[in-house]
Structures are given as C-alpha cells and as structure tokens.
Amino acid sequence: MTLGSWNDGAARTAILEFVDRVTEEGGTDHVPPAERVAVLDNDGTLWCERPTYIQALFVFARLRDAVAARPELAERPVVKALLAGDLAGAQAFGMEAIAGVLLELDAGRTTEEFTRDAEAWLAEAKHPRFGVPFRELTYAPMVELLQLLRARDFRVFIVTGGGVEFVRAVGEEIYGVPPDDVVGSAVQVEFVRRDGRVVLVRKAAMLGSPNEGEPKAVNIQAHIGRRPILAAGNSAGDTEMLEYAHTGEHPSLCLVVDHDDEEREYAYAGASVTNPGAESIVDTAGRLGWTVVSMRRDWNRVFAG
Amino acid sequence: MTLGSWNDGAARTAILEFVDRVTEEGGTDHVPPAERVAVLDNDGTLWCERPTYIQALFVFARLRDAVAARPELAERPVVKALLAGDLAGAQAFGMEAIAGVLLELDAGRTTEEFTRDAEAWLAEAKHPRFGVPFRELTYAPMVELLQLLRARDFRVFIVTGGGVEFVRAVGEEIYGVPPDDVVGSAVQVEFVRRDGRVVLVRKAAMLGSPNEGEPKAVNIQAHIGRRPILAAGNSAGDTEMLEYAHTGEHPSLCLVVDHDDEEREYAYAGASVTNPGAESIVDTAGRLGWTVVSMRRDWNRVFAG
C-alpha cells in the first residue's frame, strides 16, 4: 500500500492530496516534472539524530583512534572534554575550537580515503540504545515518501547540515539518493598531483558556512538551481528552507517531523542546535500552516531496518 | 545511425570502443551505471565560443541597457572601453575592474529575474557571423555524444567556466541537462524576505574562484561527488578536469575538441583565456594520449541548429 507505514490522518492525506494535485495532467495546479523538486533534511527527518548526530559518533570514534596513535593530543583541554563525552565542557572552549579539532582529524586524507573510512565505520558501528547499525535507523515512512515522490516524477534531494561526504557515503544505499543529489556542509579540498594521480586532499577548514538556516536556501540554488515545491525538516535550522519552498510560484508542501515518541524513538522540541534561541519549527509550522507529522500518531512503524 | 555526424575515424572509434568496454556486462572493465559520470566543458566544447563567449555578448547587451538608463556609467574608463568593444583596452584596467563592472549589472536582481533576462536575450540575440540564435550553435556531434552516453546509462554533467545560472537557462532545452547537473562559476546570493516571499538576490561578488583549471576538479567533487570516467574540453582551463578523470581507478576517456575548421567554424589553439601562458590542451592531449577530435576531419556536420 502507498505510504503503508503512515496511519490514516491529516499528514498522510495532505501528502497524497498534494502529490495528486501537482501531478494531475491538465489540472490548474499541474507542475511539470522538471520542476517537481523535493528537498529533505537528513538528521531527525530521514534518520535518527539522538542521542547525538550519527556523524558526531563517527567523529568521536576517529578522535579516539587519533589519540591512540598520538597520545599527546589528549592533553589539549578541548580534546579531553570531547573524549570524556562532556559536550557542555567542550562547548565552553567555543564551537570553533571543537570544529578545529574535528577538522584536523581528516585533514590530509583524500576524499576517496574519507569515503572509505565513513563506509567502514557505518558498516560496523551500532546505535547505543537500539543496538543496530545506523543504516537501519532510517524512518520507514520517510523512505516510503521518497519512493512515492520518485514514482510521481519528483526529483529528490537531501539538504543536510551534516557533512556532505559523510551522507554521500550511505545516501545511495539507504535512500536511493546518489552523491550528486546530496547538498550539505563541506570542507575545503586541495587539488594535488601524487604518484602520477590527481587526488583531492581535505583541508582543516570548512567551505563556507555550515549548511543550516539561510545557507540551506542559498545552497539549494547553488547546487540544484530550482526552487523546491516540497520541503521537509525537523529543526529550526530547516525553517528558511521550508519558507523558500513555501513562497514560490507553485503550490507547495512543507512537512515538519515532530519527535513526540519517547517510547519508539525520542521526544524533543524542534529547536536548532546551532541557533538555540530560534523558535521551534513545530511552532513555526503552526503559525504558517505547514503540515506537522507526529511520529507517535502518524507513523505505525518508525524504523526501516 | 549512432554518432551520425561523426566521420569514421580514430575519434569516433575511440568513443564507441570506450562506451562498449565500460558497459559490457561481466567485462573486466565494466563500470557500474552509478559511476558512469561524464563531465563536459561548455564553451568551445558543446557550443561555439567565438568571436567571444556567448555569455560575454549577453553581458555587453546588459551593459548597453544599463548605460542607456544611467548614462553616467559610460564616463568610467573601463566601461567606455567595454562599450567600444575594446577588450584589450578594458583589460588594461585589470580583470577585477572588468568583473566588478559586470557583476554590478545584475546585483540586486533575484535569481529568478536573472534567469528570465538570460532566457529572453537567448531567444532574440543572433550570432554576428552565422546570423542564427545561439541555441542553434551547439555542436551536433557532441549533442549526439550526450544522447549516446545517456542511452548507455551515463550521467552527463556540464562543467563550465561560464556562469552557472546563464548555462542553466538553456541547458535543459539544448542539451537535455537539467539545472542541477550544471557546475559553473557562480556569484554570491543573499537570502531576502521581500513582500512575504523569500527571494535570493545576486550580490556584486563571485562565489569562490572562476570554475577554470584546478577548481573544475574541486567543484566536480563539491557538486557531483564522484570522479568522472569521461571528460571533454577544448582549452587549457579544462586540463586539470581531464587529468582528474584520466587518473581514477576505472578506465577513462578524455576528449579534446580541436578548433581547426576556419571554414565551417573557427581555427584557434586550445589555450586558456584566463591563464594565457598555459600549454594548449591539444598539445597536452598528444603528451598524455588523450583523444583529439578534429572538427575539420572528424565531424561531417558542425552545428545542430
């Protein structure tokens, strides 16, 4: 059944009605296939982001490996706090100090080496509460939504605050989204000729701002070049992306995943980690008439794995 | 006939053999469809770039419009030189001064307005020598190559030194390449709420470096996320992109269009406009064993229009 993991309810109905409306041949709200662009946040929208971002767990594992190889690293107070899992303590040194440590870990690795590292970790590591590999913690209802959208000639893009190379390492396998359809935060790379080959080597510096908030809309233009007609997110860092989709010339659908299911997943407000003062996107959705997806009420199954 | 505008010869044979080799099921050189990434330069590789870049003619037209509306602009010496078509004179003020003038022209326009401007100009303007709209000056043999590649499950991307928004305005129509599959030079845009809508407004500043030389390889990673197995270009600004494709783990095909046909198009060396000291890419091709495509000998038809 179409959207079989979705309960009958307002969210499922809104999705099905929207898809019918914009794809009906000859309908007044018909949108040509080329303009059926859908953009979806990843962490907390397509897969689990608690107790912390999956990529953060990957980075901590890399940090432990680095310290095993170079113990003097652990003498730096910010590293000490990170290794102890004391995020609040680490944050006292500032986000830039944390980012600096983490960016240094992979500096000097080629993009191809980094992808293999991420793939290897994702094949082995398990979620601390659910005890399964992270690739099994995609949301079944959202994977079904991606399938429905593709079947109706939408183009589906992931627009994530996470690192673009990390999400690319699994995007095709778990979502059917190829690397070029992932837009995310990125590090700078350097063009290097090495042993007769061209390789791209990661530097210890971000490429532009993290892909959260206004940059999500700006990077949609930079990478995709069309205003989306469907956008989905779950935190205040997705608000501007949904606003951008919402105020185009075509009809639009904006979906907000509300994490209200402590039993099967987690319960937390849709605030922004990077912008803690911002309004919860669930409240924004109420204000602007976006469709809230209640994990507890709207989904009869949570995880695809 | 497959590649009907190509004469029998080494270039056509190299293309057909390469495509067979990497797509043969069970063959030792088989490349999975997801990794069949092809990247092609645009100006001089897919369409005519003489007497000057098509986009430069668009920008000069915009400059004449701007001067008509604000005559005081013409008092600036660099503008005066540009309006007189005196490119050498304009260059004496430095490329940054020229770029500054041109970037200012569209600063404040939304990305959607810019696209409409480009579409309108491309619908009307004609090539000074051939007297036809520029969209008719795509190379028939290269358009056939794109069709062949898609039929064999390649993904086809344009990687251009030109402005990404300008090429996107025609890419789907003339090449079947959608906006998200165009990688190019870009300007910065600003996220603005205006009259209840989100719009993206162009600023008078480039986003990063022009997409020529090493940045072509770097931006392929940023936008596409996979190393190409086929690359085509015609100037020294494409050399690094071809090197990147050439030195991957899969077999590769690197094509260099040699403009040696003064009668049907133009004859000029494959130097770089932005890096005048660089080796002609036709010479690089000879050195590295890339496939040179002679417009005069290999193509029985030049333009698709």
PDB file of C-alpha atoms in Angstrom, chain B residues 59-255:
ATOM      1  CA  VAL B  59      26.730  40.899 -20.604  1.00  0.00           C
ATOM      2  CA  PHE B  60      27.650  43.565 -23.167  1.00  0.00           C
ATOM      3  CA  ALA B  61      23.976  43.838 -24.122  1.00  0.00           C
ATOM      4  CA  ARG B  62      23.113  44.268 -20.436  1.00  0.00           C
ATOM      5  CA  LEU B  63      25.833  46.902 -20.161  1.00  0.00           C
ATOM      6  CA  ARG B  64      24.411  48.876 -23.091  1.00  0.00           C
ATOM      7  CA  ASP B  65      20.952  48.734 -21.446  1.00  0.00           C
ATOM      8  CA  ALA B  66      22.423  49.910 -18.149  1.00  0.00           C
ATOM      9  CA  VAL B  67      24.203  52.828 -19.797  1.00  0.00           C
ATOM     10  CA  ALA B  68      21.021  53.833 -21.615  1.00  0.00           C
ATOM     11  CA  ALA B  69      19.294  54.013 -18.224  1.00  0.00           C
ATOM     12  CA  ARG B  70      22.242  55.617 -16.357  1.00  0.00           C
ATOM     13  CA  PRO B  71      24.425  57.486 -18.879  1.00  0.00           C
ATOM     14  CA  GLU B  72      26.934  58.480 -16.172  1.00  0.00           C
ATOM     15  CA  LEU B  73      28.143  54.860 -16.170  1.00  0.00           C
ATOM     16  CA  ALA B  74      29.772  55.446 -19.551  1.00  0.00           C
ATOM     17  CA  GLU B  75      32.116  58.001 -18.016  1.00  0.00           C
ATOM     18  CA  ARG B  76      34.068  55.250 -16.267  1.00  0.00           C
ATOM     19  CA  PRO B  77      37.078  54.492 -18.483  1.00  0.00           C
ATOM     20  CA  VAL B  78      36.719  50.716 -18.172  1.00  0.00           C
ATOM     21  CA  VAL B  79      33.051  50.927 -19.184  1.00  0.00           C
ATOM     22  CA  LYS B  80      33.958  53.174 -22.099  1.00  0.00           C
ATOM     23  CA  ALA B  81      36.470  50.607 -23.351  1.00  0.00           C
ATOM     24  CA  LEU B  82      33.985  47.755 -22.936  1.00  0.00           C
ATOM     25  CA  LEU B  83      31.247  49.637 -24.810  1.00  0.00           C
ATOM     26  CA  ALA B  84      33.662  50.325 -27.652  1.00  0.00           C
ATOM     27  CA  GLY B  85      34.371  46.595 -27.869  1.00  0.00           C
ATOM     28  CA  ASP B  86      37.984  47.419 -26.986  1.00  0.00           C
ATOM     29  CA  LEU B  87      38.689  44.344 -24.878  1.00  0.00           C
ATOM     30  CA  ALA B  88      42.450  44.891 -24.866  1.00  0.00           C
ATOM     31  CA  GLY B  89      41.903  48.435 -23.656  1.00  0.00           C
ATOM     32  CA  ALA B  90      39.483  47.256 -20.987  1.00  0.00           C
ATOM     33  CA  GLN B  91      41.909  44.570 -19.843  1.00  0.00           C
ATOM     34  CA  ALA B  92      44.486  47.276 -19.148  1.00  0.00           C
ATOM     35  CA  PHE B  93      42.310  48.170 -16.128  1.00  0.00           C
ATOM     36  CA  GLY B  94      42.648  44.616 -14.823  1.00  0.00           C
ATOM     37  CA  MET B  95      40.295  41.657 -14.864  1.00  0.00           C
ATOM     38  CA  GLU B  96      38.980  42.616 -11.427  1.00  0.00           C
ATOM     39  CA  ALA B  97      37.844  46.013 -12.634  1.00  0.00           C
ATOM     40  CA  ILE B  98      36.047  44.416 -15.579  1.00  0.00           C
ATOM     41  CA  ALA B  99      34.482  41.751 -13.395  1.00  0.00           C
ATOM     42  CA  GLY B 100      33.395  44.413 -10.925  1.00  0.00           C
ATOM     43  CA  VAL B 101      31.529  46.331 -13.631  1.00  0.00           C
ATOM     44  CA  LEU B 102      29.851  43.216 -14.948  1.00  0.00           C
ATOM     45  CA  LEU B 103      28.903  41.867 -11.524  1.00  0.00           C
ATOM     46  CA  GLU B 104      27.330  45.205 -10.597  1.00  0.00           C
ATOM     47  CA  LEU B 105      24.995  44.963 -13.594  1.00  0.00           C
ATOM     48  CA  ASP B 106      22.953  42.152 -12.100  1.00  0.00           C
ATOM     49  CA  ALA B 107      23.495  42.858  -8.408  1.00  0.00           C
ATOM     50  CA  GLY B 108      20.104  43.323  -6.777  1.00  0.00           C
ATOM     51  CA  ARG B 109      18.308  41.111  -9.332  1.00  0.00           C
ATOM     52  CA  THR B 110      16.781  37.944  -7.952  1.00  0.00           C
ATOM     53  CA  THR B 111      17.990  34.637  -9.338  1.00  0.00           C
ATOM     54  CA  GLU B 112      14.567  34.189 -10.921  1.00  0.00           C
ATOM     55  CA  GLU B 113      14.733  37.601 -12.628  1.00  0.00           C
ATOM     56  CA  PHE B 114      18.248  36.868 -13.894  1.00  0.00           C
ATOM     57  CA  THR B 115      17.080  33.588 -15.433  1.00  0.00           C
ATOM     58  CA  ARG B 116      14.240  35.355 -17.238  1.00  0.00           C
ATOM     59  CA  ASP B 117      16.672  38.020 -18.521  1.00  0.00           C
ATOM     60  CA  ALA B 118      19.010  35.351 -19.879  1.00  0.00           C
ATOM     61  CA  GLU B 119      16.170  33.364 -21.458  1.00  0.00           C
ATOM     62  CA  ALA B 120      14.768  36.485 -23.128  1.00  0.00           C
ATOM     63  CA  TRP B 121      18.140  37.505 -24.562  1.00  0.00           C
ATOM     64  CA  LEU B 122      18.910  33.985 -25.788  1.00  0.00           C
ATOM     65  CA  ALA B 123      15.531  33.858 -27.547  1.00  0.00           C
ATOM     66  CA  GLU B 124      16.298  37.029 -29.528  1.00  0.00           C
ATOM     67  CA  ALA B 125      20.016  37.622 -29.972  1.00  0.00           C
ATOM     68  CA  LYS B 126      21.839  36.291 -33.029  1.00  0.00           C
ATOM     69  CA  HIS B 127      25.422  35.281 -33.707  1.00  0.00           C
ATOM     70  CA  PRO B 128      27.296  38.064 -35.562  1.00  0.00           C
ATOM     71  CA  ARG B 129      28.722  35.732 -38.233  1.00  0.00           C
ATOM     72  CA  PHE B 130      26.189  32.908 -38.533  1.00  0.00           C
ATOM     73  CA  GLY B 131      23.083  35.066 -38.058  1.00  0.00           C
ATOM     74  CA  VAL B 132      21.152  32.481 -36.041  1.00  0.00           C
ATOM     75  CA  PRO B 133      20.155  32.344 -32.356  1.00  0.00           C
ATOM     76  CA  PHE B 134      22.941  30.988 -30.183  1.00  0.00           C
ATOM     77  CA  ARG B 135      20.951  27.929 -29.144  1.00  0.00           C
ATOM     78  CA  GLU B 136      21.370  26.721 -32.741  1.00  0.00           C
ATOM     79  CA  LEU B 137      25.156  26.836 -32.405  1.00  0.00           C
ATOM     80  CA  THR B 138      25.512  23.700 -30.317  1.00  0.00           C
ATOM     81  CA  TYR B 139      27.728  21.094 -31.956  1.00  0.00           C
ATOM     82  CA  ALA B 140      25.610  18.309 -33.480  1.00  0.00           C
ATOM     83  CA  PRO B 141      28.276  15.617 -32.920  1.00  0.00           C
ATOM     84  CA  MET B 142      28.565  16.496 -29.231  1.00  0.00           C
ATOM     85  CA  VAL B 143      24.788  16.529 -28.732  1.00  0.00           C
ATOM     86  CA  GLU B 144      24.790  13.046 -30.303  1.00  0.00           C
ATOM     87  CA  LEU B 145      27.542  12.038 -27.881  1.00  0.00           C
ATOM     88  CA  LEU B 146      25.401  13.177 -24.927  1.00  0.00           C
ATOM     89  CA  GLN B 147      22.496  11.105 -26.279  1.00  0.00           C
ATOM     90  CA  LEU B 148      24.702   8.041 -26.694  1.00  0.00           C
ATOM     91  CA  LEU B 149      26.066   8.400 -23.172  1.00  0.00           C
ATOM     92  CA  ARG B 150      22.587   8.687 -21.640  1.00  0.00           C
ATOM     93  CA  ALA B 151      21.402   5.684 -23.642  1.00  0.00           C
ATOM     94  CA  ARG B 152      24.253   3.719 -22.072  1.00  0.00           C
ATOM     95  CA  ASP B 153      23.349   4.843 -18.535  1.00  0.00           C
ATOM     96  CA  PHE B 154      25.972   7.522 -18.114  1.00  0.00           C
ATOM     97  CA  ARG B 155      25.154  10.594 -16.018  1.00  0.00           C
ATOM     98  CA  VAL B 156      26.010  13.696 -18.036  1.00  0.00           C
ATOM     99  CA  PHE B 157      27.159  16.932 -16.366  1.00  0.00           C
ATOM    100  CA  ILE B 158      28.244  20.263 -17.807  1.00  0.00           C
ATOM    101  CA  VAL B 159      31.274  21.719 -16.014  1.00  0.00           C
ATOM    102  CA  THR B 160      31.736  25.208 -17.378  1.00  0.00           C
ATOM    103  CA  GLY B 161      33.879  28.242 -16.699  1.00  0.00           C
ATOM    104  CA  GLY B 162      30.783  30.238 -17.655  1.00  0.00           C
ATOM    105  CA  GLY B 163      28.208  31.457 -15.183  1.00  0.00           C
ATOM    106  CA  VAL B 164      26.177  28.570 -13.848  1.00  0.00           C
ATOM    107  CA  GLU B 165      22.884  30.496 -13.956  1.00  0.00           C
ATOM    108  CA  PHE B 166      23.421  31.530 -17.564  1.00  0.00           C
ATOM    109  CA  VAL B 167      24.078  27.982 -18.778  1.00  0.00           C
ATOM    110  CA  ARG B 168      21.191  26.609 -16.713  1.00  0.00           C
ATOM    111  CA  ALA B 169      18.851  28.980 -18.551  1.00  0.00           C
ATOM    112  CA  VAL B 170      19.318  26.918 -21.739  1.00  0.00           C
ATOM    113  CA  GLY B 171      20.945  23.655 -20.635  1.00  0.00           C
ATOM    114  CA  GLU B 172      17.780  21.607 -20.414  1.00  0.00           C
ATOM    115  CA  GLU B 173      16.452  22.777 -23.771  1.00  0.00           C
ATOM    116  CA  ILE B 174      19.602  22.487 -25.854  1.00  0.00           C
ATOM    117  CA  TYR B 175      21.449  19.615 -24.144  1.00  0.00           C
ATOM    118  CA  GLY B 176      18.813  17.849 -22.028  1.00  0.00           C
ATOM    119  CA  VAL B 177      20.916  18.718 -18.967  1.00  0.00           C
ATOM    120  CA  PRO B 178      18.788  19.924 -16.011  1.00  0.00           C
ATOM    121  CA  PRO B 179      19.921  22.870 -13.822  1.00  0.00           C
ATOM    122  CA  ASP B 180      21.260  20.674 -11.023  1.00  0.00           C
ATOM    123  CA  ASP B 181      23.621  18.952 -13.466  1.00  0.00           C
ATOM    124  CA  VAL B 182      25.372  22.194 -14.419  1.00  0.00           C
ATOM    125  CA  VAL B 183      28.501  23.156 -12.458  1.00  0.00           C
ATOM    126  CA  GLY B 184      29.913  26.585 -13.203  1.00  0.00           C
ATOM    127  CA  SER B 185      31.248  29.891 -11.978  1.00  0.00           C
ATOM    128  CA  ALA B 186      28.815  31.489  -9.562  1.00  0.00           C
ATOM    129  CA  VAL B 187      28.002  34.747  -7.868  1.00  0.00           C
ATOM    130  CA  GLN B 188      27.060  35.096  -4.228  1.00  0.00           C
ATOM    131  CA  VAL B 189      23.366  35.444  -3.445  1.00  0.00           C
ATOM    132  CA  GLU B 190      21.626  36.781  -0.370  1.00  0.00           C
ATOM    133  CA  PHE B 191      18.558  35.322   1.353  1.00  0.00           C
ATOM    134  CA  VAL B 192      15.945  38.113   1.486  1.00  0.00           C
ATOM    135  CA  ARG B 193      12.318  38.216   2.671  1.00  0.00           C
ATOM    136  CA  ARG B 194      10.509  40.608   0.306  1.00  0.00           C
ATOM    137  CA  ASP B 195       6.736  41.190   0.119  1.00  0.00           C
ATOM    138  CA  GLY B 196       6.069  37.992   2.062  1.00  0.00           C
ATOM    139  CA  ARG B 197       8.261  35.881  -0.188  1.00  0.00           C
ATOM    140  CA  VAL B 198      11.780  34.513   0.129  1.00  0.00           C
ATOM    141  CA  VAL B 199      13.939  35.582  -2.798  1.00  0.00           C
ATOM    142  CA  LEU B 200      17.637  35.114  -3.472  1.00  0.00           C
ATOM    143  CA  VAL B 201      19.296  38.341  -4.544  1.00  0.00           C
ATOM    144  CA  ARG B 202      22.529  38.478  -6.530  1.00  0.00           C
ATOM    145  CA  LYS B 203      25.463  40.318  -4.991  1.00  0.00           C
ATOM    146  CA  ALA B 204      28.319  42.026  -6.854  1.00  0.00           C
ATOM    147  CA  ALA B 205      30.801  39.326  -5.813  1.00  0.00           C
ATOM    148  CA  MET B 206      31.868  35.948  -7.118  1.00  0.00           C
ATOM    149  CA  LEU B 207      31.331  32.818  -5.014  1.00  0.00           C
ATOM    150  CA  GLY B 208      34.871  31.447  -4.849  1.00  0.00           C
ATOM    151  CA  SER B 209      37.156  31.318  -7.881  1.00  0.00           C
ATOM    152  CA  PRO B 210      36.090  31.115 -11.512  1.00  0.00           C
ATOM    153  CA  ASN B 211      35.418  27.490 -12.452  1.00  0.00           C
ATOM    154  CA  GLU B 212      38.545  27.003 -14.569  1.00  0.00           C
ATOM    155  CA  GLY B 213      41.651  24.874 -14.049  1.00  0.00           C
ATOM    156  CA  GLU B 214      42.017  23.149 -10.677  1.00  0.00           C
ATOM    157  CA  PRO B 215      38.653  24.489  -9.452  1.00  0.00           C
ATOM    158  CA  LYS B 216      36.932  22.370 -12.120  1.00  0.00           C
ATOM    159  CA  ALA B 217      38.136  19.187 -10.405  1.00  0.00           C
ATOM    160  CA  VAL B 218      37.444  20.581  -6.930  1.00  0.00           C
ATOM    161  CA  ASN B 219      33.921  21.647  -7.907  1.00  0.00           C
ATOM    162  CA  ILE B 220      33.212  18.269  -9.512  1.00  0.00           C
ATOM    163  CA  GLN B 221      33.786  16.800  -6.065  1.00  0.00           C
ATOM    164  CA  ALA B 222      31.726  19.509  -4.356  1.00  0.00           C
ATOM    165  CA  HIS B 223      28.746  19.134  -6.675  1.00  0.00           C
ATOM    166  CA  ILE B 224      28.896  15.633  -8.130  1.00  0.00           C
ATOM    167  CA  GLY B 225      30.885  13.720  -5.522  1.00  0.00           C
ATOM    168  CA  ARG B 226      32.292  11.131  -7.912  1.00  0.00           C
ATOM    169  CA  ARG B 227      35.387  11.092 -10.105  1.00  0.00           C
ATOM    170  CA  PRO B 228      34.338  11.163 -13.769  1.00  0.00           C
ATOM    171  CA  ILE B 229      35.322   8.443 -16.219  1.00  0.00           C
ATOM    172  CA  LEU B 230      34.752  10.606 -19.291  1.00  0.00           C
ATOM    173  CA  ALA B 231      35.773  14.241 -19.649  1.00  0.00           C
ATOM    174  CA  ALA B 232      35.724  16.580 -22.634  1.00  0.00           C
ATOM    175  CA  GLY B 233      37.184  20.039 -23.081  1.00  0.00           C
ATOM    176  CA  ASN B 234      38.887  22.349 -25.549  1.00  0.00           C
ATOM    177  CA  SER B 235      41.113  24.758 -23.647  1.00  0.00           C
ATOM    178  CA  ALA B 236      43.914  24.758 -21.095  1.00  0.00           C
ATOM    179  CA  GLY B 237      41.295  25.601 -18.454  1.00  0.00           C
ATOM    180  CA  ASP B 238      39.969  22.049 -18.899  1.00  0.00           C
ATOM    181  CA  THR B 239      43.304  20.261 -18.477  1.00  0.00           C
ATOM    182  CA  GLU B 240      43.030  19.582 -14.728  1.00  0.00           C
ATOM    183  CA  MET B 241      39.489  18.225 -15.142  1.00  0.00           C
ATOM    184  CA  LEU B 242      40.684  15.790 -17.804  1.00  0.00           C
ATOM    185  CA  GLU B 243      43.683  14.795 -15.676  1.00  0.00           C
ATOM    186  CA  TYR B 244      41.320  14.081 -12.789  1.00  0.00           C
ATOM    187  CA  ALA B 245      39.160  11.796 -14.943  1.00  0.00           C
ATOM    188  CA  HIS B 246      42.248  10.218 -16.506  1.00  0.00           C
ATOM    189  CA  THR B 247      43.853   9.131 -13.218  1.00  0.00           C
ATOM    190  CA  GLY B 248      40.956   7.373 -11.494  1.00  0.00           C
ATOM    191  CA  GLU B 249      40.651   3.666 -10.779  1.00  0.00           C
ATOM    192  CA  HIS B 250      38.400   2.975 -13.768  1.00  0.00           C
ATOM    193  CA  PRO B 251      39.232   3.146 -17.471  1.00  0.00           C
ATOM    194  CA  SER B 252      38.654   6.661 -18.770  1.00  0.00           C
ATOM    195  CA  LEU B 253      38.173   8.602 -21.966  1.00  0.00           C
ATOM    196  CA  CYS B 254      39.432  12.166 -22.336  1.00  0.00           C
ATOM    197  CA  LEU B 255      38.303  14.097 -25.407  1.00  0.00           C
TER     198      LEU B 255
END
